[in-house]
Each structure stands twice: as structure tokens, then as C-alpha cells.
mmCIF file with all atom_site columns, C-alpha atoms and ligand atoms in Angstrom:
data_model
loop_
_atom_site.group_PDB
_atom_site.id
_atom_site.type_symbol
_atom_site.label_atom_id
_atom_site.label_alt_id
_atom_site.label_comp_id
_atom_site.label_asym_id
_atom_site.label_entity_id
_atom_site.label_seq_id
_atom_site.pdbx_PDB_ins_code
_atom_site.Cartn_x
_atom_site.Cartn_y
_atom_site.Cartn_z
_atom_site.occupancy
_atom_site.B_iso_or_equiv
_atom_site.pdbx_formal_charge
_atom_site.auth_seq_id
_atom_site.auth_comp_id
_atom_site.auth_asym_id
_atom_site.auth_atom_id
_atom_site.pdbx_PDB_model_num
ATOM   1   C CA . MET A 1 1   ? 11.551 -24.622 -11.818 1.00 0.00 ? 1   MET A CA 1
ATOM   2   C CA . GLN A 1 2   ? 10.122 -27.307 -14.097 1.00 0.00 ? 2   GLN A CA 1
ATOM   3   C CA . ILE A 1 3   ? 8.705  -26.321 -17.429 1.00 0.00 ? 3   ILE A CA 1
ATOM   4   C CA . SER A 1 4   ? 7.930  -28.825 -20.123 1.00 0.00 ? 4   SER A CA 1
ATOM   5   C CA . ARG A 1 5   ? 8.303  -26.523 -23.120 1.00 0.00 ? 5   ARG A CA 1
ATOM   6   C CA . GLN A 1 6   ? 11.333 -25.068 -24.909 1.00 0.00 ? 6   GLN A CA 1
ATOM   7   C CA . PRO A 1 7   ? 10.771 -21.305 -24.865 1.00 0.00 ? 7   PRO A CA 1
ATOM   8   C CA . ALA A 1 8   ? 12.376 -19.283 -27.662 1.00 0.00 ? 8   ALA A CA 1
ATOM   9   C CA . ASN A 1 9   ? 12.116 -15.946 -25.828 1.00 0.00 ? 9   ASN A CA 1
ATOM   10  C CA . VAL A 1 10  ? 12.012 -14.373 -22.391 1.00 0.00 ? 10  VAL A CA 1
ATOM   11  C CA . ALA A 1 11  ? 8.986  -12.267 -21.382 1.00 0.00 ? 11  ALA A CA 1
ATOM   12  C CA . LEU A 1 12  ? 9.160  -10.005 -18.345 1.00 0.00 ? 12  LEU A CA 1
ATOM   13  C CA . ILE A 1 13  ? 5.934  -9.226  -16.538 1.00 0.00 ? 13  ILE A CA 1
ATOM   14  C CA . GLY A 1 14  ? 5.337  -7.254  -13.348 1.00 0.00 ? 14  GLY A CA 1
ATOM   15  C CA . PHE A 1 15  ? 4.101  -4.004  -11.897 1.00 0.00 ? 15  PHE A CA 1
ATOM   16  C CA . MET A 1 16  ? 5.118  -0.521  -13.048 1.00 0.00 ? 16  MET A CA 1
ATOM   17  C CA . GLY A 1 17  ? 8.490  0.288   -11.519 1.00 0.00 ? 17  GLY A CA 1
ATOM   18  C CA . ALA A 1 18  ? 9.473  -3.343  -10.979 1.00 0.00 ? 18  ALA A CA 1
ATOM   19  C CA . GLY A 1 19  ? 12.477 -2.816  -13.289 1.00 0.00 ? 19  GLY A CA 1
ATOM   20  C CA . LYS A 1 20  ? 11.315 -4.686  -16.402 1.00 0.00 ? 20  LYS A CA 1
ATOM   21  C CA . THR A 1 21  ? 13.018 -2.330  -18.861 1.00 0.00 ? 21  THR A CA 1
ATOM   22  C CA . SER A 1 22  ? 16.394 -1.978  -17.147 1.00 0.00 ? 22  SER A CA 1
ATOM   23  C CA . VAL A 1 23  ? 16.590 -5.661  -16.185 1.00 0.00 ? 23  VAL A CA 1
ATOM   24  C CA . GLY A 1 24  ? 15.291 -6.732  -19.604 1.00 0.00 ? 24  GLY A CA 1
ATOM   25  C CA . ARG A 1 25  ? 17.968 -4.808  -21.501 1.00 0.00 ? 25  ARG A CA 1
ATOM   26  C CA . LEU A 1 26  ? 20.664 -6.497  -19.453 1.00 0.00 ? 26  LEU A CA 1
ATOM   27  C CA . VAL A 1 27  ? 19.150 -9.972  -19.855 1.00 0.00 ? 27  VAL A CA 1
ATOM   28  C CA . ALA A 1 28  ? 19.130 -9.382  -23.613 1.00 0.00 ? 28  ALA A CA 1
ATOM   29  C CA . GLU A 1 29  ? 22.838 -8.478  -23.452 1.00 0.00 ? 29  GLU A CA 1
ATOM   30  C CA . HIS A 1 30  ? 23.653 -11.610 -21.417 1.00 0.00 ? 30  HIS A CA 1
ATOM   31  C CA . LEU A 1 31  ? 21.817 -13.898 -23.821 1.00 0.00 ? 31  LEU A CA 1
ATOM   32  C CA . GLY A 1 32  ? 22.733 -12.082 -27.048 1.00 0.00 ? 32  GLY A CA 1
ATOM   33  C CA . PHE A 1 33  ? 19.010 -11.495 -27.676 1.00 0.00 ? 33  PHE A CA 1
ATOM   34  C CA . GLU A 1 34  ? 17.117 -8.521  -29.072 1.00 0.00 ? 34  GLU A CA 1
ATOM   35  C CA . PHE A 1 35  ? 15.203 -6.342  -26.593 1.00 0.00 ? 35  PHE A CA 1
ATOM   36  C CA . LEU A 1 36  ? 11.602 -5.240  -27.200 1.00 0.00 ? 36  LEU A CA 1
ATOM   37  C CA . ASP A 1 37  ? 9.225  -3.280  -25.026 1.00 0.00 ? 37  ASP A CA 1
ATOM   38  C CA . THR A 1 38  ? 5.482  -3.585  -25.708 1.00 0.00 ? 38  THR A CA 1
ATOM   39  C CA . ASP A 1 39  ? 4.827  0.004   -24.573 1.00 0.00 ? 39  ASP A CA 1
ATOM   40  C CA . GLU A 1 40  ? 7.498  1.338   -26.931 1.00 0.00 ? 40  GLU A CA 1
ATOM   41  C CA . LEU A 1 41  ? 6.100  -0.684  -29.824 1.00 0.00 ? 41  LEU A CA 1
ATOM   42  C CA . ILE A 1 42  ? 2.606  0.642   -29.208 1.00 0.00 ? 42  ILE A CA 1
ATOM   43  C CA . GLN A 1 43  ? 3.847  4.234   -28.961 1.00 0.00 ? 43  GLN A CA 1
ATOM   44  C CA . SER A 1 44  ? 5.975  4.102   -32.084 1.00 0.00 ? 44  SER A CA 1
ATOM   45  C CA . ARG A 1 45  ? 3.150  2.562   -34.097 1.00 0.00 ? 45  ARG A CA 1
ATOM   46  C CA . ALA A 1 46  ? 0.530  4.990   -32.863 1.00 0.00 ? 46  ALA A CA 1
ATOM   47  C CA . GLY A 1 47  ? 2.961  7.919   -33.121 1.00 0.00 ? 47  GLY A CA 1
ATOM   48  C CA . ARG A 1 48  ? 1.824  9.138   -29.695 1.00 0.00 ? 48  ARG A CA 1
ATOM   49  C CA . THR A 1 49  ? 2.425  8.526   -26.040 1.00 0.00 ? 49  THR A CA 1
ATOM   50  C CA . ILE A 1 50  ? 0.535  6.044   -23.893 1.00 0.00 ? 50  ILE A CA 1
ATOM   51  C CA . ALA A 1 51  ? -0.730 8.921   -21.748 1.00 0.00 ? 51  ALA A CA 1
ATOM   52  C CA . ASP A 1 52  ? -2.208 10.450  -24.902 1.00 0.00 ? 52  ASP A CA 1
ATOM   53  C CA . ILE A 1 53  ? -3.858 7.178   -25.968 1.00 0.00 ? 53  ILE A CA 1
ATOM   54  C CA . PHE A 1 54  ? -5.379 6.785   -22.484 1.00 0.00 ? 54  PHE A CA 1
ATOM   55  C CA . ALA A 1 55  ? -6.586 10.400  -22.471 1.00 0.00 ? 55  ALA A CA 1
ATOM   56  C CA . LYS A 1 56  ? -8.086 10.489  -25.976 1.00 0.00 ? 56  LYS A CA 1
ATOM   57  C CA . GLU A 1 57  ? -9.326 6.929   -26.519 1.00 0.00 ? 57  GLU A CA 1
ATOM   58  C CA . GLY A 1 58  ? -9.450 5.460   -23.047 1.00 0.00 ? 58  GLY A CA 1
ATOM   59  C CA . GLU A 1 59  ? -7.854 2.439   -21.398 1.00 0.00 ? 59  GLU A CA 1
ATOM   60  C CA . PRO A 1 60  ? -9.854 -0.206  -23.363 1.00 0.00 ? 60  PRO A CA 1
ATOM   61  C CA . ALA A 1 61  ? -8.390 1.111   -26.651 1.00 0.00 ? 61  ALA A CA 1
ATOM   62  C CA . PHE A 1 62  ? -4.881 0.818   -25.183 1.00 0.00 ? 62  PHE A CA 1
ATOM   63  C CA . ARG A 1 63  ? -5.592 -2.743  -23.983 1.00 0.00 ? 63  ARG A CA 1
ATOM   64  C CA . ALA A 1 64  ? -6.737 -3.700  -27.492 1.00 0.00 ? 64  ALA A CA 1
ATOM   65  C CA . LEU A 1 65  ? -3.430 -2.425  -28.919 1.00 0.00 ? 65  LEU A CA 1
ATOM   66  C CA . GLU A 1 66  ? -1.531 -4.407  -26.261 1.00 0.00 ? 66  GLU A CA 1
ATOM   67  C CA . LYS A 1 67  ? -3.405 -7.561  -27.158 1.00 0.00 ? 67  LYS A CA 1
ATOM   68  C CA . GLN A 1 68  ? -2.618 -7.132  -30.835 1.00 0.00 ? 68  GLN A CA 1
ATOM   69  C CA . VAL A 1 69  ? 1.092  -6.735  -30.069 1.00 0.00 ? 69  VAL A CA 1
ATOM   70  C CA . VAL A 1 70  ? 1.164  -9.877  -27.889 1.00 0.00 ? 70  VAL A CA 1
ATOM   71  C CA . GLN A 1 71  ? -0.338 -11.932 -30.709 1.00 0.00 ? 71  GLN A CA 1
ATOM   72  C CA . GLU A 1 72  ? 2.078  -10.524 -33.286 1.00 0.00 ? 72  GLU A CA 1
ATOM   73  C CA . LEU A 1 73  ? 5.144  -11.294 -31.183 1.00 0.00 ? 73  LEU A CA 1
ATOM   74  C CA . SER A 1 74  ? 4.429  -15.022 -31.366 1.00 0.00 ? 74  SER A CA 1
ATOM   75  C CA . ALA A 1 75  ? 6.661  -15.245 -34.443 1.00 0.00 ? 75  ALA A CA 1
ATOM   76  C CA . ARG A 1 76  ? 9.711  -13.926 -32.538 1.00 0.00 ? 76  ARG A CA 1
ATOM   77  C CA . THR A 1 77  ? 12.723 -15.895 -31.378 1.00 0.00 ? 77  THR A CA 1
ATOM   78  C CA . LYS A 1 78  ? 15.753 -14.815 -29.334 1.00 0.00 ? 78  LYS A CA 1
ATOM   79  C CA . THR A 1 79  ? 13.981 -11.780 -27.945 1.00 0.00 ? 79  THR A CA 1
ATOM   80  C CA . VAL A 1 80  ? 13.573 -10.384 -24.437 1.00 0.00 ? 80  VAL A CA 1
ATOM   81  C CA . ILE A 1 81  ? 10.103 -8.851  -24.282 1.00 0.00 ? 81  ILE A CA 1
ATOM   82  C CA . SER A 1 82  ? 9.337  -6.336  -21.563 1.00 0.00 ? 82  SER A CA 1
ATOM   83  C CA . THR A 1 83  ? 5.576  -5.952  -21.097 1.00 0.00 ? 83  THR A CA 1
ATOM   84  C CA . GLY A 1 84  ? 3.332  -3.204  -19.710 1.00 0.00 ? 84  GLY A CA 1
ATOM   85  C CA . GLY A 1 85  ? 2.266  -3.778  -16.092 1.00 0.00 ? 85  GLY A CA 1
ATOM   86  C CA . GLY A 1 86  ? -1.377 -4.529  -16.925 1.00 0.00 ? 86  GLY A CA 1
ATOM   87  C CA . LEU A 1 87  ? -0.771 -6.772  -19.921 1.00 0.00 ? 87  LEU A CA 1
ATOM   88  C CA . PRO A 1 88  ? -0.754 -10.187 -18.158 1.00 0.00 ? 88  PRO A CA 1
ATOM   89  C CA . THR A 1 89  ? -4.046 -9.503  -16.366 1.00 0.00 ? 89  THR A CA 1
ATOM   90  C CA . ASP A 1 90  ? -5.748 -10.611 -19.574 1.00 0.00 ? 90  ASP A CA 1
ATOM   91  C CA . PRO A 1 91  ? -5.599 -14.429 -19.391 1.00 0.00 ? 91  PRO A CA 1
ATOM   92  C CA . GLU A 1 92  ? -5.331 -14.685 -23.191 1.00 0.00 ? 92  GLU A CA 1
ATOM   93  C CA . ASN A 1 93  ? -2.257 -12.457 -23.139 1.00 0.00 ? 93  ASN A CA 1
ATOM   94  C CA . LEU A 1 94  ? -0.638 -14.537 -20.407 1.00 0.00 ? 94  LEU A CA 1
ATOM   95  C CA . ALA A 1 95  ? -1.388 -17.793 -22.246 1.00 0.00 ? 95  ALA A CA 1
ATOM   96  C CA . ALA A 1 96  ? 0.040  -16.358 -25.478 1.00 0.00 ? 96  ALA A CA 1
ATOM   97  C CA . LEU A 1 97  ? 3.232  -15.199 -23.731 1.00 0.00 ? 97  LEU A CA 1
ATOM   98  C CA . LYS A 1 98  ? 3.658  -18.647 -22.180 1.00 0.00 ? 98  LYS A CA 1
ATOM   99  C CA . SER A 1 99  ? 3.333  -20.274 -25.584 1.00 0.00 ? 99  SER A CA 1
ATOM   100 C CA . TYR A 1 100 ? 6.421  -18.504 -26.920 1.00 0.00 ? 100 TYR A CA 1
ATOM   101 C CA . ALA A 1 101 ? 8.435  -17.300 -23.922 1.00 0.00 ? 101 ALA A CA 1
ATOM   102 C CA . LEU A 1 102 ? 9.770  -18.173 -20.523 1.00 0.00 ? 102 LEU A CA 1
ATOM   103 C CA . VAL A 1 103 ? 7.594  -15.854 -18.438 1.00 0.00 ? 103 VAL A CA 1
ATOM   104 C CA . VAL A 1 104 ? 9.475  -14.134 -15.622 1.00 0.00 ? 104 VAL A CA 1
ATOM   105 C CA . CYS A 1 105 ? 7.768  -11.916 -13.075 1.00 0.00 ? 105 CYS A CA 1
ATOM   106 C CA . LEU A 1 106 ? 9.732  -9.122  -11.464 1.00 0.00 ? 106 LEU A CA 1
ATOM   107 C CA . TRP A 1 107 ? 8.094  -8.661  -8.090  1.00 0.00 ? 107 TRP A CA 1
ATOM   108 C CA . ALA A 1 108 ? 8.413  -5.578  -5.903  1.00 0.00 ? 108 ALA A CA 1
ATOM   109 C CA . SER A 1 109 ? 6.626  -4.451  -2.727  1.00 0.00 ? 109 SER A CA 1
ATOM   110 C CA . PRO A 1 110 ? 4.251  -1.459  -2.895  1.00 0.00 ? 110 PRO A CA 1
ATOM   111 C CA . GLU A 1 111 ? 6.787  0.562   -0.866  1.00 0.00 ? 111 GLU A CA 1
ATOM   112 C CA . LYS A 1 112 ? 9.643  -0.127  -3.312  1.00 0.00 ? 112 LYS A CA 1
ATOM   113 C CA . ILE A 1 113 ? 7.403  0.577   -6.281  1.00 0.00 ? 113 ILE A CA 1
ATOM   114 C CA . TRP A 1 114 ? 6.417  3.938   -4.828  1.00 0.00 ? 114 TRP A CA 1
ATOM   115 C CA . GLU A 1 115 ? 10.072 4.775   -4.180  1.00 0.00 ? 115 GLU A CA 1
ATOM   116 C CA . ARG A 1 116 ? 10.884 4.057   -7.830  1.00 0.00 ? 116 ARG A CA 1
ATOM   117 C CA . VAL A 1 117 ? 7.932  5.755   -9.556  1.00 0.00 ? 117 VAL A CA 1
ATOM   118 C CA . ARG A 1 118 ? 7.224  8.758   -7.321  1.00 0.00 ? 118 ARG A CA 1
ATOM   119 C CA . HIS A 1 119 ? 9.291  11.164  -9.415  1.00 0.00 ? 119 HIS A CA 1
ATOM   120 C CA . GLN A 1 120 ? 8.007  9.920   -12.765 1.00 0.00 ? 120 GLN A CA 1
ATOM   121 C CA . SER A 1 121 ? 4.879  11.256  -14.401 1.00 0.00 ? 121 SER A CA 1
ATOM   122 C CA . HIS A 1 122 ? 4.335  9.307   -17.643 1.00 0.00 ? 122 HIS A CA 1
ATOM   123 C CA . ARG A 1 123 ? 2.018  6.598   -16.245 1.00 0.00 ? 123 ARG A CA 1
ATOM   124 C CA . PRO A 1 124 ? -1.658 7.581   -16.523 1.00 0.00 ? 124 PRO A CA 1
ATOM   125 C CA . LEU A 1 125 ? -2.819 4.986   -13.976 1.00 0.00 ? 125 LEU A CA 1
ATOM   126 C CA . LEU A 1 126 ? -0.774 6.703   -11.268 1.00 0.00 ? 126 LEU A CA 1
ATOM   127 C CA . HIS A 1 127 ? -2.265 10.134  -11.927 1.00 0.00 ? 127 HIS A CA 1
ATOM   128 C CA . ASP A 1 128 ? -4.387 9.696   -8.860  1.00 0.00 ? 128 ASP A CA 1
ATOM   129 C CA . ALA A 1 129 ? -5.164 11.729  -5.754  1.00 0.00 ? 129 ALA A CA 1
ATOM   130 C CA . ASP A 1 130 ? -3.641 8.928   -3.654  1.00 0.00 ? 130 ASP A CA 1
ATOM   131 C CA . PRO A 1 131 ? -1.103 7.096   -5.844  1.00 0.00 ? 131 PRO A CA 1
ATOM   132 C CA . GLN A 1 132 ? 0.242  4.958   -2.991  1.00 0.00 ? 132 GLN A CA 1
ATOM   133 C CA . LYS A 1 133 ? -3.234 3.577   -2.303  1.00 0.00 ? 133 LYS A CA 1
ATOM   134 C CA . LYS A 1 134 ? -3.717 3.026   -6.040  1.00 0.00 ? 134 LYS A CA 1
ATOM   135 C CA . ILE A 1 135 ? -0.466 1.038   -6.184  1.00 0.00 ? 135 ILE A CA 1
ATOM   136 C CA . ARG A 1 136 ? -1.528 -1.174  -3.256  1.00 0.00 ? 136 ARG A CA 1
ATOM   137 C CA . GLU A 1 137 ? -4.964 -1.814  -4.770  1.00 0.00 ? 137 GLU A CA 1
ATOM   138 C CA . LEU A 1 138 ? -3.746 -2.510  -8.303  1.00 0.00 ? 138 LEU A CA 1
ATOM   139 C CA . LEU A 1 139 ? -0.921 -4.730  -7.075  1.00 0.00 ? 139 LEU A CA 1
ATOM   140 C CA . ALA A 1 140 ? -3.311 -6.786  -4.907  1.00 0.00 ? 140 ALA A CA 1
ATOM   141 C CA . ALA A 1 141 ? -5.688 -7.238  -7.854  1.00 0.00 ? 141 ALA A CA 1
ATOM   142 C CA . ARG A 1 142 ? -2.849 -8.242  -10.191 1.00 0.00 ? 142 ARG A CA 1
ATOM   143 C CA . GLU A 1 143 ? -0.919 -10.509 -7.851  1.00 0.00 ? 143 GLU A CA 1
ATOM   144 C CA . PRO A 1 144 ? -2.799 -13.704 -8.905  1.00 0.00 ? 144 PRO A CA 1
ATOM   145 C CA . PHE A 1 145 ? -1.784 -13.053 -12.531 1.00 0.00 ? 145 PHE A CA 1
ATOM   146 C CA . TYR A 1 146 ? 1.816  -12.117 -11.818 1.00 0.00 ? 146 TYR A CA 1
ATOM   147 C CA . LYS A 1 147 ? 2.248  -15.250 -9.716  1.00 0.00 ? 147 LYS A CA 1
ATOM   148 C CA . GLN A 1 148 ? 1.416  -17.455 -12.693 1.00 0.00 ? 148 GLN A CA 1
ATOM   149 C CA . ALA A 1 149 ? 4.856  -16.670 -14.139 1.00 0.00 ? 149 ALA A CA 1
ATOM   150 C CA . ASP A 1 150 ? 7.304  -19.535 -14.665 1.00 0.00 ? 150 ASP A CA 1
ATOM   151 C CA . VAL A 1 151 ? 9.907  -17.714 -12.584 1.00 0.00 ? 151 VAL A CA 1
ATOM   152 C CA . LEU A 1 152 ? 9.393  -15.154 -9.823  1.00 0.00 ? 152 LEU A CA 1
ATOM   153 C CA . ILE A 1 153 ? 12.211 -12.726 -8.959  1.00 0.00 ? 153 ILE A CA 1
ATOM   154 C CA . ASN A 1 154 ? 11.898 -10.417 -5.975  1.00 0.00 ? 154 ASN A CA 1
ATOM   155 C CA . THR A 1 155 ? 13.613 -7.146  -6.876  1.00 0.00 ? 155 THR A CA 1
ATOM   156 C CA . ASP A 1 156 ? 13.246 -5.437  -3.479  1.00 0.00 ? 156 ASP A CA 1
ATOM   157 C CA . LEU A 1 157 ? 16.679 -6.622  -2.374  1.00 0.00 ? 157 LEU A CA 1
ATOM   158 C CA . ARG A 1 158 ? 18.282 -7.453  -5.706  1.00 0.00 ? 158 ARG A CA 1
ATOM   159 C CA . SER A 1 159 ? 20.201 -5.112  -7.960  1.00 0.00 ? 159 SER A CA 1
ATOM   160 C CA . VAL A 1 160 ? 19.358 -4.868  -11.651 1.00 0.00 ? 160 VAL A CA 1
ATOM   161 C CA . ARG A 1 161 ? 22.561 -6.819  -12.347 1.00 0.00 ? 161 ARG A CA 1
ATOM   162 C CA . GLU A 1 162 ? 21.716 -9.654  -9.956  1.00 0.00 ? 162 GLU A CA 1
ATOM   163 C CA . ALA A 1 163 ? 18.154 -9.956  -11.250 1.00 0.00 ? 163 ALA A CA 1
ATOM   164 C CA . ALA A 1 164 ? 19.389 -10.071 -14.865 1.00 0.00 ? 164 ALA A CA 1
ATOM   165 C CA . GLN A 1 165 ? 21.977 -12.746 -14.061 1.00 0.00 ? 165 GLN A CA 1
ATOM   166 C CA . GLN A 1 166 ? 19.341 -14.874 -12.326 1.00 0.00 ? 166 GLN A CA 1
ATOM   167 C CA . ILE A 1 167 ? 16.999 -14.632 -15.306 1.00 0.00 ? 167 ILE A CA 1
ATOM   168 C CA . ALA A 1 168 ? 19.680 -15.468 -17.884 1.00 0.00 ? 168 ALA A CA 1
ATOM   169 C CA . LEU A 1 169 ? 20.613 -18.506 -15.791 1.00 0.00 ? 169 LEU A CA 1
ATOM   170 C CA . GLN A 1 170 ? 16.984 -19.650 -15.479 1.00 0.00 ? 170 GLN A CA 1
ATOM   171 C CA . PHE A 1 171 ? 16.552 -19.330 -19.234 1.00 0.00 ? 171 PHE A CA 1
ATOM   172 C CA . LYS A 1 172 ? 19.649 -21.415 -19.897 1.00 0.00 ? 172 LYS A CA 1
ATOM   173 C CA . LEU A 1 173 ? 18.408 -24.067 -17.458 1.00 0.00 ? 173 LEU A CA 1
ATOM   174 C CA . ALA A 1 174 ? 14.964 -24.102 -19.055 1.00 0.00 ? 174 ALA A CA 1
ATOM   175 C CA . THR A 1 175 ? 16.354 -24.518 -22.567 1.00 0.00 ? 175 THR A CA 1
ATOM   176 C CA . ARG A 1 176 ? 19.291 -26.872 -22.012 1.00 0.00 ? 176 ARG A CA 1
ATOM   177 C CA . PRO A 1 177 ? 18.982 -30.169 -23.868 1.00 0.00 ? 177 PRO A CA 1
ATOM   178 C CA . LYS A 1 178 ? 17.124 -32.770 -21.760 1.00 0.00 ? 178 LYS A CA 1
ATOM   179 C CA . ARG A 1 179 ? 18.757 -36.161 -21.420 1.00 0.00 ? 179 ARG A CA 1
HETATM 180 C C1 . S3P B 2 .   ? 0.421  0.078   -17.185 1.00 0.00 ? 1   S3P B C1 1
HETATM 181 C C2 . S3P B 2 .   ? 1.806  0.054   -17.139 1.00 0.00 ? 1   S3P B C2 1
HETATM 182 C C3 . S3P B 2 .   ? 2.640  0.805   -18.073 1.00 0.00 ? 1   S3P B C3 1
HETATM 183 C C4 . S3P B 2 .   ? 1.869  1.080   -19.384 1.00 0.00 ? 1   S3P B C4 1
HETATM 184 C C5 . S3P B 2 .   ? 0.549  1.714   -19.099 1.00 0.00 ? 1   S3P B C5 1
HETATM 185 C C6 . S3P B 2 .   ? -0.335 0.855   -18.202 1.00 0.00 ? 1   S3P B C6 1
HETATM 186 C C7 . S3P B 2 .   ? -0.341 -0.715  -16.194 1.00 0.00 ? 1   S3P B C7 1
HETATM 187 O O1 . S3P B 2 .   ? 3.823  0.072   -18.374 1.00 0.00 ? 1   S3P B O1 1
HETATM 188 O O2 . S3P B 2 .   ? 1.670  -0.117  -20.094 1.00 0.00 ? 1   S3P B O2 1
HETATM 189 O O3 . S3P B 2 .   ? 0.806  2.970   -18.492 1.00 0.00 ? 1   S3P B O3 1
HETATM 190 O O4 . S3P B 2 .   ? -1.522 -0.996  -16.419 1.00 0.00 ? 1   S3P B O4 1
HETATM 191 O O5 . S3P B 2 .   ? 0.266  -1.129  -15.173 1.00 0.00 ? 1   S3P B O5 1
HETATM 192 P P1 . S3P B 2 .   ? 5.038  -0.158  -17.315 1.00 0.00 ? 1   S3P B P1 1
HETATM 193 O O6 . S3P B 2 .   ? 4.671  -1.327  -16.461 1.00 0.00 ? 1   S3P B O6 1
HETATM 194 O O7 . S3P B 2 .   ? 6.209  -0.456  -18.203 1.00 0.00 ? 1   S3P B O7 1
HETATM 195 O O8 . S3P B 2 .   ? 5.202  1.105   -16.543 1.00 0.00 ? 1   S3P B O8 1
#
């Protein structure tokens, strides 16, 4: 990996169920960084769940809140930022993340994603008659955005621990003093 900037943070992008929150918390521990989750920030500010925001105001209102959060986080340093699965599909969001973070994509196959999310119910986009088809379609549409990350980590065959170690190492490599 060759990046020409000195990122002050790590941002994790990737599909729902890719492991951004669990891996992100561990990366933060490894690096001695703070951990932030864009979904949690949005929920605590709005005082309601994402499902509720989607249901009452619609997806565009949620995306506007996401965009606001991405801009605000530009002042952060030493933070691992876990992002909602749809956040990097807005090119302005992806560009903003890249300006202040090493952007790491956690990749997972549609089969693994389904295995991980099938017993969860808090994600409005998966409230669908055929959630497996929805996952395949959304993932295919988002792949070009996810693949613009600085670092791509396939989580199908990696444990949370291994993925977190890899990311901490990549961050150290990206930020070591250049001779
Ligand atoms: C979304 C993913 C969710 C959350 C919202 C929309 C998406 O976050 O932001 O339900 O568009 O993929 P996670 O990726 O953390 O599940």
C-alpha cells in the first residue's frame, strides 16, 4: 500500500455485518485511539433509532445526517471511526474520510454477510421480502465505492482479532516517518 498522506485517524467502511464495530473497537485498543461509530453518533444526537429515522423521515433524511457527521469528524485525531454501510457511496463522504483518515474496507461475501445479520433486526434496509437478494444487489452496487479504500481486508476467513491486527499494522506503516 502506498499512500502519500499522513492520516490522523482510521476509518472503517464496508457492508452491514462486515464487522466494522467489533474490529474497530479492537483496532482502537491496539492503537490507543478513541472509537466512534457514525450510526451511534446519529442516534444519540437524534435521540432515536436509525430504524425510526428511516420510518418517519425516510432514507434521504438519514443520509443528510450522515453527511453532516462526516464533515464534523474532520477535526478529529487518534480516532477509529466505524461508518454506516451506505456512507461511502456518497463520493463527497469518501473524499472527506480520505482527507483525514486511512480508509480501510472490511470486505465480506454476500453469504458471510447473511450468516452474520440473519438474526438481527435493527437494519431497515434488510427489512425486505428477500433479504439475501437485497444483500447481493446492494453489495454489487456498492462494490466500486468500497474498493476505493486505501486498504482492503477480506473478513470471510479472518477472525476479528486477525483483521484488527492487520489494520493496526497498516496504519503504523502508513504513518511511520519517511526517510
Ligand atoms: C446502512 C447500514 C447501517 C446503518 C443504516 C444504513 C446501509 O450501518 O447506517 O441502517 O445503508 O448499509 P451498519 O453498516 O453499521 O450496519
